[in-house]
XYZ file of C-alpha atoms in Angstrom:
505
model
C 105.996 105.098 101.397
C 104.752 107.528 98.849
C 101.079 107.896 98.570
C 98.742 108.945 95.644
C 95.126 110.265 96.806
C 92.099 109.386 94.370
C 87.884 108.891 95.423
C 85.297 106.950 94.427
C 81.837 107.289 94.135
C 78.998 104.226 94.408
C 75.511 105.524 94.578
C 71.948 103.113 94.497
C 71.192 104.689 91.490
C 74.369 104.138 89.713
C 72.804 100.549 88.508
C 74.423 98.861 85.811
C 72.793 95.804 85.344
C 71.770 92.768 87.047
C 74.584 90.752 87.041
C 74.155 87.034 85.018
C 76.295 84.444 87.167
C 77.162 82.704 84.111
C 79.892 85.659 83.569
C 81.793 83.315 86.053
C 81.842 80.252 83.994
C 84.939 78.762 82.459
C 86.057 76.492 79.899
C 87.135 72.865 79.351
C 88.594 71.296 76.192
C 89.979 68.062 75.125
C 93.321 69.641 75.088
C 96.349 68.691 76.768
C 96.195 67.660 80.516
C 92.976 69.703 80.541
C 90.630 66.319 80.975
C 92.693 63.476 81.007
C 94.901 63.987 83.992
C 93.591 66.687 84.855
C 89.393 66.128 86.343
C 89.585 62.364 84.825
C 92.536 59.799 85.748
C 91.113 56.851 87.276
C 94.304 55.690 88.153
C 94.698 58.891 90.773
C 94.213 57.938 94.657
C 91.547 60.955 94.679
C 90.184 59.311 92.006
C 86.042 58.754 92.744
C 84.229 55.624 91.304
C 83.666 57.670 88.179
C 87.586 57.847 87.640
C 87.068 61.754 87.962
C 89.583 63.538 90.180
C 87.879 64.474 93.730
C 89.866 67.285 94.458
C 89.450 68.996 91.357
C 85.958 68.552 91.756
C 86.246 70.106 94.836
C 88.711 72.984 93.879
C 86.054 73.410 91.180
C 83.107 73.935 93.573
C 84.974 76.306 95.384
C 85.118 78.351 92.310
C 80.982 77.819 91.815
C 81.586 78.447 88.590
C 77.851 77.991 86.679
C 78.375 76.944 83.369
C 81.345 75.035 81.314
C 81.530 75.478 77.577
C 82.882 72.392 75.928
C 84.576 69.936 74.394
C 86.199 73.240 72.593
C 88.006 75.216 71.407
C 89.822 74.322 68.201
C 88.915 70.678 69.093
C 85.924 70.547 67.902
C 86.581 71.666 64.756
C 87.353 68.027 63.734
C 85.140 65.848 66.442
C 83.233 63.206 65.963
C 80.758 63.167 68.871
C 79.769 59.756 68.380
C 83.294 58.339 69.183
C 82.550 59.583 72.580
C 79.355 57.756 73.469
C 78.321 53.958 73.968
C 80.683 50.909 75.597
C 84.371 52.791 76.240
C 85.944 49.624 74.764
C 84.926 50.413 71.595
C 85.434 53.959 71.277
C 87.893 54.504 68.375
C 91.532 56.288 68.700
C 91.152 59.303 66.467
C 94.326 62.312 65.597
C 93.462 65.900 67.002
C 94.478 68.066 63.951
C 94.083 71.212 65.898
C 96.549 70.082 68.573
C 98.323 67.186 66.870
C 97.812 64.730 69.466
C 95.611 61.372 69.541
C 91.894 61.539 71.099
C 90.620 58.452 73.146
C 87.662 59.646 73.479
C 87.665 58.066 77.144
C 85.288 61.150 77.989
C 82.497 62.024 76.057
C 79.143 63.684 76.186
C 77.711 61.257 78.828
C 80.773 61.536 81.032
C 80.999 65.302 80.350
C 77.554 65.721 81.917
C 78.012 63.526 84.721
C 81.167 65.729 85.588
C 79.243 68.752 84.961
C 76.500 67.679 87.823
C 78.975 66.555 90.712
C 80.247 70.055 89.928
C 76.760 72.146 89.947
C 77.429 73.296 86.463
C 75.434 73.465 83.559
C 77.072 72.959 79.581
C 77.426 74.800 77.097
C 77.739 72.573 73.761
C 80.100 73.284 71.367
C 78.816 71.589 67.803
C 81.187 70.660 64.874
C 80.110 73.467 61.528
C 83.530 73.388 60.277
C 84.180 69.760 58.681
C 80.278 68.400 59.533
C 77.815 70.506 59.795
C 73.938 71.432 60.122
C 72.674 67.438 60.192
C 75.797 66.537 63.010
C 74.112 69.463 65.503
C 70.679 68.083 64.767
C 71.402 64.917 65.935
C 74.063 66.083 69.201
C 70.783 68.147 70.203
C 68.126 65.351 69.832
C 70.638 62.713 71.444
C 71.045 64.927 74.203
C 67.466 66.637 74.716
C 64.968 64.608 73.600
C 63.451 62.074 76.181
C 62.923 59.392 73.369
C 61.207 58.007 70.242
C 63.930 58.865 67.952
C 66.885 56.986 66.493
C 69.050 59.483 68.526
C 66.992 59.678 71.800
C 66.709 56.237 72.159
C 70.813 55.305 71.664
C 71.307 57.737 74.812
C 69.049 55.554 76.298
C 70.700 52.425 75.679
C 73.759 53.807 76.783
C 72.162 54.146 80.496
C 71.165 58.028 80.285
C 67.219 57.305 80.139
C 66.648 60.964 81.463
C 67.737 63.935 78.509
C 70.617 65.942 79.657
C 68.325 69.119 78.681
C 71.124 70.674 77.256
C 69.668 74.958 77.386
C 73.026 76.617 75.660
C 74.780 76.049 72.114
C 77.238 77.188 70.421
C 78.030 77.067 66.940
C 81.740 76.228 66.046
C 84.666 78.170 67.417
C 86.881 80.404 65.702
C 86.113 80.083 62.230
C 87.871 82.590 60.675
C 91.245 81.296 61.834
C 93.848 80.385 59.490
C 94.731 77.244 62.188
C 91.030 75.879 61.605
C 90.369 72.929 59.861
C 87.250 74.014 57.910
C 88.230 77.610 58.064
C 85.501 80.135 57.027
C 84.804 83.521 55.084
C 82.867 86.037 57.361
C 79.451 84.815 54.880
C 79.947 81.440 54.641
C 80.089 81.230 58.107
C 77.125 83.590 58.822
C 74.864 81.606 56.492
C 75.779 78.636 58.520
C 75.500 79.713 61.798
C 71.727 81.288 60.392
C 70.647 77.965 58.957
C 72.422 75.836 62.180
C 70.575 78.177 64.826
C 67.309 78.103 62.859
C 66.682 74.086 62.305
C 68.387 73.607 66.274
C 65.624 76.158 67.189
C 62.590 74.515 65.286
C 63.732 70.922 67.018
C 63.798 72.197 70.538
C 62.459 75.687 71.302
C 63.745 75.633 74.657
C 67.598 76.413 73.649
C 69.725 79.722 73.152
C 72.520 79.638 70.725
C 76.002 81.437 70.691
C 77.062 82.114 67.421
C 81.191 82.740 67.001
C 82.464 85.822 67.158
C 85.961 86.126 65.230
C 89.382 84.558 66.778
C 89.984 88.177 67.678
C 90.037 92.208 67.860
C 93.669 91.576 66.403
C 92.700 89.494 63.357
C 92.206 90.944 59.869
C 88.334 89.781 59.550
C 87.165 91.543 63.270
C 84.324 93.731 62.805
C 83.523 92.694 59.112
C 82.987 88.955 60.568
C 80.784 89.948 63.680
C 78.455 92.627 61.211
C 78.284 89.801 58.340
C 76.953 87.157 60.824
C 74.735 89.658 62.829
C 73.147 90.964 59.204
C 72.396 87.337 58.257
C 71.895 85.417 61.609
C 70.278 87.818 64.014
C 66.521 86.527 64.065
C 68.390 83.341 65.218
C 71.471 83.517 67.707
C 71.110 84.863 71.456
C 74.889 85.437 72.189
C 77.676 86.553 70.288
C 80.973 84.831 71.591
C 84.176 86.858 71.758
C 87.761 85.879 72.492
C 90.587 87.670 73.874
C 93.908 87.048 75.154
C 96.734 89.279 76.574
C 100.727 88.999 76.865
C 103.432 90.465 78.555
C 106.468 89.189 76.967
C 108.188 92.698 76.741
C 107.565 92.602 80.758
C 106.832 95.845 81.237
C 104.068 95.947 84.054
C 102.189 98.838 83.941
C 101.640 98.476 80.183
C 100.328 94.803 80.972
C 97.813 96.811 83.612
C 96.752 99.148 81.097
C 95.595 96.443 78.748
C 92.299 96.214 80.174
C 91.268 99.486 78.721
C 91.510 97.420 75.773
C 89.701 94.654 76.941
C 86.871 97.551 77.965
C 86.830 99.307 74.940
C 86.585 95.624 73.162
C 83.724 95.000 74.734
C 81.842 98.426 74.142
C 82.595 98.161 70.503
C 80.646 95.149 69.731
C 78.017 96.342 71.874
C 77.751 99.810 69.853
C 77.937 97.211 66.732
C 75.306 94.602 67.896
C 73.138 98.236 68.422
C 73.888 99.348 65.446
C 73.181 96.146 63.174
C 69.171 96.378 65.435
C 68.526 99.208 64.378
C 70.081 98.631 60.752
C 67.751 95.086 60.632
C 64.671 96.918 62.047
C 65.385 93.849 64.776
C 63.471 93.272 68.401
C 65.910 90.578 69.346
C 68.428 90.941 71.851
C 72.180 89.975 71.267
C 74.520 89.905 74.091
C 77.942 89.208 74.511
C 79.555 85.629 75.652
C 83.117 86.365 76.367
C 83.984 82.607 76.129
C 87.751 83.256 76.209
C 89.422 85.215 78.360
C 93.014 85.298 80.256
C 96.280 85.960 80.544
C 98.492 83.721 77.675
C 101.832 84.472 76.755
C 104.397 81.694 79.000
C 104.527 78.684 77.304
C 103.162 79.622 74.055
C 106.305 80.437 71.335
C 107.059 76.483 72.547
C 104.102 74.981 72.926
C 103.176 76.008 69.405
C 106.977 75.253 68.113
C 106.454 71.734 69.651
C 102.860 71.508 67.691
C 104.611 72.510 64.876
C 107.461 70.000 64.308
C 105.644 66.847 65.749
C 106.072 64.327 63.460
C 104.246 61.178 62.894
C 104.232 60.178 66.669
C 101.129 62.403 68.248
C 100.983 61.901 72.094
C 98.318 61.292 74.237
C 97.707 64.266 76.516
C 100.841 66.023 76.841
C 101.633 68.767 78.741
C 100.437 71.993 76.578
C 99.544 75.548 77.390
C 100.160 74.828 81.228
C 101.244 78.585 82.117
C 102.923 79.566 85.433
C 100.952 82.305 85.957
C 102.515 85.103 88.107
C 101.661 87.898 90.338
C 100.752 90.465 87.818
C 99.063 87.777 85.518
C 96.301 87.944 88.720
C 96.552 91.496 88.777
C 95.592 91.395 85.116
C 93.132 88.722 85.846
C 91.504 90.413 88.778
C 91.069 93.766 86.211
C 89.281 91.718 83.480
C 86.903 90.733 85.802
C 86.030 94.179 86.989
C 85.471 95.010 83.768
C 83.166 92.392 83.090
C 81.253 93.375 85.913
C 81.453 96.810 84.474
C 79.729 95.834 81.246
C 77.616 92.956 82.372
C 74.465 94.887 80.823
C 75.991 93.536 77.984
C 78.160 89.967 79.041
C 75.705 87.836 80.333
C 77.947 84.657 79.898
C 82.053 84.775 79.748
C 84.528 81.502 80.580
C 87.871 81.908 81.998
C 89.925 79.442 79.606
C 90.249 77.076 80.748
C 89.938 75.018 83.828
C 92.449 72.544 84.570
C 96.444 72.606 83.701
C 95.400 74.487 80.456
C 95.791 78.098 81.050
C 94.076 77.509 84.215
C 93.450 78.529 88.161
C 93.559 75.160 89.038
C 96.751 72.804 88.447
C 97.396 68.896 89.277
C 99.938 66.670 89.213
C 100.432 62.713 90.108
C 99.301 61.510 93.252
C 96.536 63.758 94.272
C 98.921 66.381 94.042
C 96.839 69.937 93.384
C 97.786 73.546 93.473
C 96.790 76.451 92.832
C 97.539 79.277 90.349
C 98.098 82.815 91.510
C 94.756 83.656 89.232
C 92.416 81.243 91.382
C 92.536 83.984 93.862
C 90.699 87.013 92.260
C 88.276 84.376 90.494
C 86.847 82.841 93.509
C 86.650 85.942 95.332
C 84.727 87.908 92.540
C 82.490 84.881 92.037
C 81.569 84.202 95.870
C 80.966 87.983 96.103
C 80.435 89.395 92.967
C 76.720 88.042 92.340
C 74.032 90.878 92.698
C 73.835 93.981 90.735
C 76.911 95.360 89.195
C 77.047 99.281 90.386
C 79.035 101.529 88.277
C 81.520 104.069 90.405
C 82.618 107.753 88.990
C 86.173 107.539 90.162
C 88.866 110.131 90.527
C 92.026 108.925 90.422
C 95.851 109.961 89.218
C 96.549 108.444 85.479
C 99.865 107.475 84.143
C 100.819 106.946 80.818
C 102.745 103.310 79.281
C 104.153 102.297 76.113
C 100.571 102.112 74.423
C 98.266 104.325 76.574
C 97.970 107.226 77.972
C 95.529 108.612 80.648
C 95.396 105.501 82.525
C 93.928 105.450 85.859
C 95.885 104.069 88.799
C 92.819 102.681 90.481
C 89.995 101.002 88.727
C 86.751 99.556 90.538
C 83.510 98.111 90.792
C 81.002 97.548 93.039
C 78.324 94.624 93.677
C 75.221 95.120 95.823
C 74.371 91.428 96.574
C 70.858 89.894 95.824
C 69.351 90.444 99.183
C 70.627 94.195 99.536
C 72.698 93.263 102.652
C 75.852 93.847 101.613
C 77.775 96.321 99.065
C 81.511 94.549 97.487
C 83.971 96.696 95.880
C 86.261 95.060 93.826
C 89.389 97.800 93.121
C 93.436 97.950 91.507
C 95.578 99.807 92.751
C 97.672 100.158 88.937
C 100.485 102.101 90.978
C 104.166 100.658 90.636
C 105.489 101.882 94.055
C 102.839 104.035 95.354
C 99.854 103.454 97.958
C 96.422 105.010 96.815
C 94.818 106.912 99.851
C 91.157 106.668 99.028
C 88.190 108.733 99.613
C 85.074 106.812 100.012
C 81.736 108.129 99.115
C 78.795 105.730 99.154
C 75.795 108.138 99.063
C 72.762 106.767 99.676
C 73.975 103.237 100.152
C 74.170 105.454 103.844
C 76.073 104.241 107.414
C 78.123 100.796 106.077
C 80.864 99.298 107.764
C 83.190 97.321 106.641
C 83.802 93.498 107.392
C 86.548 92.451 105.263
C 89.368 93.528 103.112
C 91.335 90.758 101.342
C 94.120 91.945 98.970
C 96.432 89.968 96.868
C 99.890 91.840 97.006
C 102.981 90.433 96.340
C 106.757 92.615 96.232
C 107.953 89.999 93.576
C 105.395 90.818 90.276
C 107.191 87.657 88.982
C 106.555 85.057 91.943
C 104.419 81.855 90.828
C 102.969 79.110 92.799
C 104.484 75.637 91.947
C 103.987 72.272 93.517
C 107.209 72.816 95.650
C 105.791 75.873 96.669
C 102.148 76.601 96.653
C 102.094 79.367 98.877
C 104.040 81.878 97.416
C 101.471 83.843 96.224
C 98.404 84.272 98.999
C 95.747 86.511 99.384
C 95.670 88.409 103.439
C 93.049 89.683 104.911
C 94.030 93.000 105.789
C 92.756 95.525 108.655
C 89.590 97.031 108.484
C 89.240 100.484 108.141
C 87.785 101.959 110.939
C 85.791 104.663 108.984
C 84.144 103.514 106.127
C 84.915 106.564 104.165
C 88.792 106.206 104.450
C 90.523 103.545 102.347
C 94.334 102.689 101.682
C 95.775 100.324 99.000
C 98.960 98.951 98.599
C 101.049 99.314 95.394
C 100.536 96.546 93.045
C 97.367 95.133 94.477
C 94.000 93.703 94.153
C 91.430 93.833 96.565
C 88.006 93.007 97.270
C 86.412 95.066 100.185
C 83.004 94.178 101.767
C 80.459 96.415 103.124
C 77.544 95.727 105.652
C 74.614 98.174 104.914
C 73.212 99.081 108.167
């Protein structure tokens, strides 16, 4: 096999940030077989007395993921929290406008958090600014974080939660400017609501930090004019700014699908010269980071499941199967590269959700039975969150570039590194971009000093369209490869991902 040679450089000093485990949080909505079917269906044999699926709870601690943002998404834009709390038996039917199917609002905010703690996971809460508004968040937050002694407080009690859910993280609406929402927004009006929202949520509980929506995209006409509108109005008030982004492959051309997170990087970079920009502009001390709420690979199902949306007619369905992709090989390749450069900019992301969870555009897929699988994507996220909690260390890499349809200069190996919290052990997360050719790797790890290495798992695969089904869940599988014997000497195959581990003598 041909062979390209490239080097990387991680050095102590080369800090980056301390990295916020909430970047490996995901996302759950009342969309599709996301919830029911997917964690809840009593009627499951893994079912636990809760009616919530055991092994999804248990493929979901595997993942450790740290926080959830929910119940949406384009969801919320017309819920009714209240439907969701108090005696199931009387919790109304309602449509989903953003989805076109029929809510039974089986789950709710109680359930959600009782979910949330057999999975170690804390919430982020979604509230409803697009068809209710500033009063509707008031009284989510006091039902939810107040012990008692209000009207609100004291119906959470008498639906058997006497202890608050101490709800920390909030996020105001979701996608505003998009033409789909019902309730859409200008870049102002939505800025002077998230300002006013933030501020009254903040003077009723000091305790919480809000998220304040970013727009539905880099893509969309109102990106950039949206995010400086909201930060000029709102920025003594919100803590996070969320951003969304999606990428596709339906021209199936592979190495422009790799370059794409150059995109993704340079996304991320712009909003943070912007959220500088706009502190210095407002003569500002607080501190706006990014929450990169939405991120994955989404391009499968969705001409027809938004075609199917589209032509329903009167008869909505109850969780139908929607946005369940088949992700492939390269979609974890892609996958695996988003999360490096999260790491890479996690001075700025301090929260980010792969969306979302369960059957929706997720790692983590069920069927009847107790049947569960999982996606070719579960792989890079549970490696990079079991070993990619520490501080993020930024590499100078040299490495061969290629050019695709739209980039040039792109490197054919991209990495990371993560010395973990005690200082034990150095991770480097790296791609090799290359379509047929190994990367032969010089290794220089300067004053990290002697390491040696104790594992090397790589995802590679020769078919960049293989999926994992039900009838075959095993078709794409990380392998733990041979360690190098020196620890300045690295190969990596064509086409792969791989997460490398380090012991610092």
């Amino acid at each position: 096999m041909m062979s390209n040679k490239a080097r990387f450089v991680f050095d102590k000093d080369y800090v980056i940030s301390k990295i916020d485990n909430r970047i490996y949080g995901s996302f759950v909505e009342n969309l599709g077989r996301c919830v029911y079917g997917g964690l809840y269906d009593p009627e499951d044999p893994t079912a636990d007395s809760d009616g919530f699926r055991q092994d999804v709870i248990d493929a979901v601690n595997e993942l450790n993921v740290p926080m959830i943002r929910l119940p949406g998404g384009n969801f919320v834009a017309t819920y009714v929290w209240e439907d969701g709390v108090g005696p199931r038996d009387t919790r109304p039917r309602k449509p989903d406008l953003a989805w076109k199917c029929i809510e039974t609002n089986q789950i709710g905010t109680n359930e959600y958090m009782d979910w949330l703690n057999k999975v170690g996971a804390e919430a982020m809460m979604t509230v409803n600014v697009g068809t209710r508004g500033i009063l509707d968040a008031l009284n989510l937050l006091d039902y939810c974080n107040r012990e008692s002694g209000t009207y609100y407080s004291d119906l959470r009690v008498s639906h058997g939660y006497k202890k608050p859910h101490r709800i920390k993280t909030w996020a105001i609406g979701n996608e505003l400017d998009g033409v789909w929402q019902v309730g859409q927004q200008t870049p102002f009006e939505y800025a002077r609501v998230a300002r006013e929202t933030a501020k009254a949520m903040k003077r009723q509980d000091g305790s919480i930090q809000v998220v304040a929506a970013g727009s539905a995209g880099q893509e969309y006409p109102t990106f950039g004019e949206w995010e400086q509108t909201l930060i000029q109005e709102a920025h003594p008030f919100i803590d996070y700014l969320s951003l969304h982004q999606y990428y596709l492959n339906v021209e199936q051309d592979t190495a422009n699908f790799l370059a794409k997170t150059l995109a993704f990087d340079d996304y991320i970079k712009s909003i943070g010269s912007l959220i500088d920009y706009m502190k210095v502009k407002n003569k500002s001390k607080n501190d706006i980071h990014i929450s990169l709420d939405e991120w994955n690979v989404w391009y499968h199902t969705r001409k027809d499941d938004m075609a199917s949306i589209r032509d329903r007619g009167e008869d909505w369905p109850i969780a139908p199967k929607l946005l369940e992709e088949p992700y492939n090989f390269e979609d974890a390749l892609v996958a695996g590269a988003m999360l490096i450069a999260l790491l890479r900019n996690s001075d700025r992301v301090k929260i980010a959700a792969y969306a979302q969870l369960v059957n929706v555009l997720a790692p983590i897929m069920t069927d009847k039975n107790g049947q569960l699988w999982k996606n070719t994507i579960f792989y890079p996220i549970y490696y990079t969150s079991k070993y990619g909690r520490g501080t993020a260390i930024q590499g100078v890499i040299e490495s061969p570039k290629y050019d695709s349809r739209d980039f040039t200069d792109v490197p054919l190996l991209d990495a990371v590194a993560v010395l973990n919290e005690d200082e034990t052990e150095l991770t480097v997360f790296a791609i090799n971009k290359s379509l047929k050719e190994r990367l032969d790797i010089q290794c220089d790890f300067r004053s990290f000093g002697q390491l040696d290495m104790i594992q090397h798992i790589a995802l590679e695969n020769s078919d960049v369209y293989a999926v994992n089904t039900l009838a075959d869940p095993k078709r794409v599988l990380p392998t733990e490869k041979e360690r190098a014997k020196e620890a300045g000497q690295l190969s990596l195959e064509p086409l792969s991902w791989n997460m490398l581990r380090y012991r610092i003598k």
